[in-house]
Amino acid sequence: MSKTTSAKFKVTCKCGKKYLVRADLEGKQVKCRNCKEDLLLERRASNNPKWCSVCFSKLDRKNPVCVVCNAKNKDEHPEPQPPAKEPGRLSLIGASFINLLPQDPIMRTWIVLCSVLVIGISILQIGWNGETFLLYFFFLGVGIAVLCIYVRLKSQLTPGLLLVFILAYESTALIRLGYGSYHGMHKFGGLFGMMLFGPFVFLIFSYAGSGKSNHWSNSGCSSCGSSCGSSCGSSCGGGCGGGGCGGCGGD
């Protein structure tokens, strides 16, 4: 077979007429000599399968890449993975804070709630005078005492959780002391009294009627309440009411 013959390809018209076309005419459109219809000179797709020259696997004509060899190459030479994105500073601080929290979900929840409460009150107290802060601080103590009773009835009260409540209460007062001292406020007697007696009240409400704390709670509740009330009343109501300074909470 000559080179000219091997370079030719066959084209069949719709009418059944067959032609042997030169390779240089591929892609052109001519008229069929038999039916006079347009005839596009193009090669027919070969049905002969193709084989991989490495592993002799059958190749797909639409995607002539050996699947077997490609899989082996990926296993032996995996694609380099992009470097992991380094976490930001805030993410690291948040993760370290979460890791410091206890594993108990109940304890974690209360720690987060108390932290939000302390931050919220610390922001709001900036515009309060001494009497206003003492009023809200008193209701905060009452709320924590009621919360101790509620948590104890739910059998979820632990010494660690009680410590969280006390720290939240004392932290609020310490922030007020720092803010007041920085702005030249004075007469913190009432605030010191509530800071001193508040934790004892929480202890009484937390362990009243339970084991060894029963006698302590029954005998000391009235005296502690009267002491707290008289201390705050004498230092705040008597000392600042007439002058209008409201300085027991800092003013």
Coordinates of C-alpha atoms in Angstrom, one line a residue:
M1 CA 0.0 0.0 0.0
S2 CA 1.4 3.4 -1.0
K3 CA 1.7 6.4 1.2
T4 CA -1.0 8.2 -0.7
T5 CA -3.5 5.4 -0.2
S6 CA -2.7 5.0 3.5
A7 CA -3.3 8.8 4.0
K8 CA -6.8 8.6 2.5
F9 CA -9.9 7.9 4.5
K10 CA -13.4 6.7 3.6
V11 CA -16.5 8.8 3.7
T12 CA -20.1 7.5 3.3
C13 CA -22.9 9.7 2.2
K14 CA -26.5 9.4 3.4
C15 CA -27.5 8.0 0.1
G16 CA -25.0 5.1 0.6
K17 CA -22.4 6.4 -1.9
K18 CA -18.9 5.8 -0.6
Y19 CA -15.8 7.9 -1.4
L20 CA -12.1 7.6 -0.7
V21 CA -10.9 11.1 0.2
R22 CA -7.4 12.5 0.4
A23 CA -6.2 13.6 3.9
D24 CA -5.7 17.2 2.8
L25 CA -9.5 17.5 2.1
E26 CA -10.5 16.6 5.6
G27 CA -13.0 19.0 7.1
K28 CA -14.2 20.4 3.8
Q29 CA -17.8 20.3 2.6
V30 CA -18.6 19.1 -0.9
K31 CA -21.6 17.9 -3.0
C32 CA -22.3 14.3 -3.3
R33 CA -22.1 13.2 -7.0
N34 CA -25.0 10.8 -6.5
C35 CA -27.7 12.7 -4.5
K36 CA -26.3 16.2 -4.8
E37 CA -26.6 16.7 -1.0
D38 CA -23.9 18.4 1.1
L39 CA -21.3 16.0 2.3
L40 CA -18.8 16.8 5.1
L41 CA -15.5 15.1 4.6
E42 CA -14.5 13.9 8.1
R43 CA -13.0 10.7 9.4
R44 CA -15.2 8.2 11.2
A45 CA -14.3 7.5 14.8
S46 CA -12.3 4.3 15.2
N47 CA -13.9 1.6 17.3
N48 CA -10.5 0.0 18.0
P49 CA -9.7 0.1 21.7
K50 CA -6.6 1.8 23.0
W51 CA -4.3 0.3 25.5
C52 CA -1.9 1.7 28.1
S53 CA 1.7 1.2 27.1
V54 CA 2.8 0.7 30.7
C55 CA 0.3 -1.6 32.3
F56 CA -1.6 -2.6 29.2
S57 CA -5.0 -1.6 30.6
K58 CA -7.8 -0.5 28.4
L59 CA -8.1 3.3 28.0
D60 CA -11.2 5.4 27.7
R61 CA -11.2 7.3 24.4
K62 CA -12.9 10.3 25.9
N63 CA -10.3 10.5 28.7
P64 CA -7.1 8.8 27.5
V65 CA -5.5 8.6 30.9
C66 CA -4.7 5.3 32.5
V67 CA -6.8 5.0 35.6
V68 CA -4.6 2.2 37.0
C69 CA -1.3 4.0 36.5
N70 CA -2.8 7.3 37.8
A71 CA -4.0 5.6 41.0
K72 CA -0.6 4.0 41.6
N73 CA 1.1 7.4 41.1
K74 CA -1.2 9.0 43.6
D75 CA -0.4 6.3 46.2
E76 CA 3.3 6.4 45.6
H77 CA 3.6 10.1 45.1
P78 CA 0.7 11.9 46.8
E79 CA 0.0 15.4 45.9
P80 CA 1.4 17.9 48.4
Q81 CA -1.2 19.2 50.8
P82 CA -1.6 23.0 51.3
P83 CA -0.2 24.2 54.6
A84 CA -2.7 24.4 57.4
K85 CA -3.8 27.9 58.1
E86 CA -2.5 29.1 61.4
P87 CA -5.2 30.2 63.9
G88 CA -5.4 33.9 64.8
R89 CA -4.5 35.4 68.2
L90 CA -8.1 35.6 69.2
S91 CA -8.7 32.0 68.3
L92 CA -5.7 30.9 70.4
I93 CA -6.9 33.0 73.4
G94 CA -10.4 31.6 73.1
A95 CA -9.1 28.0 72.8
S96 CA -6.8 28.4 75.8
F97 CA -9.7 29.9 77.9
I98 CA -12.0 26.9 76.9
N99 CA -9.3 24.5 77.9
L100 CA -9.0 26.1 81.3
L101 CA -12.7 25.5 82.0
P102 CA -13.7 22.4 83.8
Q103 CA -14.9 19.4 81.8
D104 CA -18.3 19.3 83.5
P105 CA -20.8 20.9 81.1
I106 CA -22.9 22.3 84.1
M107 CA -19.9 24.0 85.6
R108 CA -18.9 25.4 82.2
T109 CA -22.3 26.8 81.7
W110 CA -22.4 28.5 85.0
I111 CA -18.9 29.9 84.6
V112 CA -19.8 31.5 81.3
L113 CA -23.1 32.9 82.6
C114 CA -21.4 34.4 85.7
S115 CA -18.7 35.9 83.6
V116 CA -21.2 37.6 81.3
L117 CA -23.1 38.8 84.4
V118 CA -20.0 40.4 85.9
I119 CA -18.9 42.0 82.7
G120 CA -22.4 43.4 82.1
I121 CA -22.8 44.9 85.6
S122 CA -19.2 46.3 85.4
I123 CA -20.1 48.1 82.2
L124 CA -23.4 49.4 83.4
Q125 CA -22.1 50.6 86.8
I126 CA -20.0 53.3 85.2
G127 CA -22.9 55.8 85.3
W128 CA -24.2 54.8 88.7
N129 CA -23.7 56.7 92.0
G130 CA -23.0 54.9 95.2
E131 CA -26.6 54.3 96.4
T132 CA -27.6 53.0 93.0
F133 CA -24.8 50.6 92.8
L134 CA -25.4 49.3 96.4
L135 CA -29.1 48.7 95.5
Y136 CA -28.2 46.7 92.5
F137 CA -25.4 44.9 94.3
F138 CA -27.8 44.0 97.1
F139 CA -30.3 42.5 94.6
L140 CA -27.3 40.7 93.0
G141 CA -26.6 39.1 96.3
V142 CA -30.2 38.1 96.8
G143 CA -30.3 36.6 93.4
I144 CA -27.2 34.5 94.0
A145 CA -28.6 33.3 97.4
V146 CA -31.8 32.2 95.7
L147 CA -29.8 30.6 92.9
C148 CA -27.8 28.6 95.5
I149 CA -31.1 27.3 96.9
Y150 CA -32.4 26.4 93.4
V151 CA -29.2 24.6 92.4
R152 CA -29.1 22.8 95.7
L153 CA -32.6 21.5 95.2
K154 CA -31.6 20.3 91.7
S155 CA -28.7 18.4 93.4
Q156 CA -26.2 20.2 91.2
L157 CA -24.5 22.3 93.9
T158 CA -20.9 21.6 94.4
P159 CA -18.2 23.4 96.4
G160 CA -16.6 24.4 93.0
L161 CA -19.9 25.9 91.8
L162 CA -20.5 27.8 95.1
L163 CA -17.0 29.2 94.7
V164 CA -17.9 30.4 91.2
F165 CA -20.9 32.3 92.6
I166 CA -18.8 33.8 95.4
L167 CA -16.1 34.9 92.9
A168 CA -18.7 36.5 90.6
Y169 CA -20.2 38.4 93.6
E170 CA -16.8 39.6 94.9
S171 CA -15.4 40.4 91.4
T172 CA -18.3 42.8 90.8
A173 CA -17.5 44.6 94.1
L174 CA -13.8 44.7 93.4
I175 CA -14.3 46.2 89.9
R176 CA -16.5 48.9 91.6
L177 CA -13.7 49.5 94.1
G178 CA -11.1 49.9 91.4
Y179 CA -13.4 52.2 89.3
G180 CA -14.3 54.3 92.4
S181 CA -10.7 54.6 93.6
Y182 CA -9.6 55.7 90.2
H183 CA -12.2 58.4 90.0
G184 CA -11.6 59.7 93.5
M185 CA -14.7 58.1 95.2
H186 CA -14.7 57.3 99.0
K187 CA -16.8 55.9 101.8
F188 CA -16.8 52.3 100.7
G189 CA -18.0 51.1 104.2
G190 CA -21.3 49.6 103.0
L191 CA -19.7 47.9 100.1
F192 CA -17.0 46.3 102.3
G193 CA -19.7 45.1 104.7
M194 CA -21.7 43.4 101.9
M195 CA -18.5 41.9 100.5
L196 CA -17.7 40.5 103.9
F197 CA -21.1 39.1 104.9
G198 CA -22.3 38.1 101.4
P199 CA -20.3 34.9 101.1
F200 CA -21.4 33.7 104.5
V201 CA -25.0 34.2 103.5
F202 CA -24.4 32.1 100.4
L203 CA -22.9 29.4 102.5
I204 CA -25.8 29.4 104.8
F205 CA -28.4 29.2 102.0
S206 CA -26.3 26.5 100.2
Y207 CA -25.9 24.1 103.1
A208 CA -28.8 25.0 105.4
G209 CA -30.5 21.8 106.7
S210 CA -27.8 19.5 105.3
G211 CA -25.7 17.4 107.8
K212 CA -23.3 19.4 110.0
S213 CA -24.3 22.7 108.6
N214 CA -27.8 22.5 110.0
H215 CA -27.0 23.8 113.5
W216 CA -24.8 26.5 112.0
S217 CA -27.5 27.7 109.6
N218 CA -30.2 27.7 112.3
S219 CA -28.2 29.5 114.9
G220 CA -26.3 31.9 112.6
C221 CA -28.9 32.9 110.0
S222 CA -30.7 35.5 112.1
S223 CA -27.6 37.0 113.6
C224 CA -25.8 37.1 110.2
G225 CA -28.8 38.8 108.6
S226 CA -29.2 41.3 111.3
S227 CA -25.4 42.0 111.3
C228 CA -25.4 42.5 107.5
G229 CA -28.5 44.7 107.6
S230 CA -27.3 46.8 110.5
S231 CA -23.8 47.2 109.0
C232 CA -25.0 48.3 105.7
G233 CA -27.8 50.4 107.2
S234 CA -25.7 52.2 109.6
S235 CA -22.8 52.9 107.2
C236 CA -24.9 53.7 104.2
G237 CA -28.3 54.9 105.2
G238 CA -27.3 56.8 108.3
G239 CA -23.9 58.1 107.1
C240 CA -24.8 59.2 103.5
G241 CA -28.5 59.7 103.5
G242 CA -28.4 63.2 105.0
G243 CA -25.5 64.4 103.0
G244 CA -26.8 62.9 99.8
C245 CA -23.5 61.5 98.7
G246 CA -24.5 57.8 98.5
G247 CA -20.9 56.9 99.1
C248 CA -21.2 53.4 100.5
G249 CA -20.9 52.0 97.1
G250 CA -18.3 54.6 96.1
D251 CA -19.0 58.1 95.1

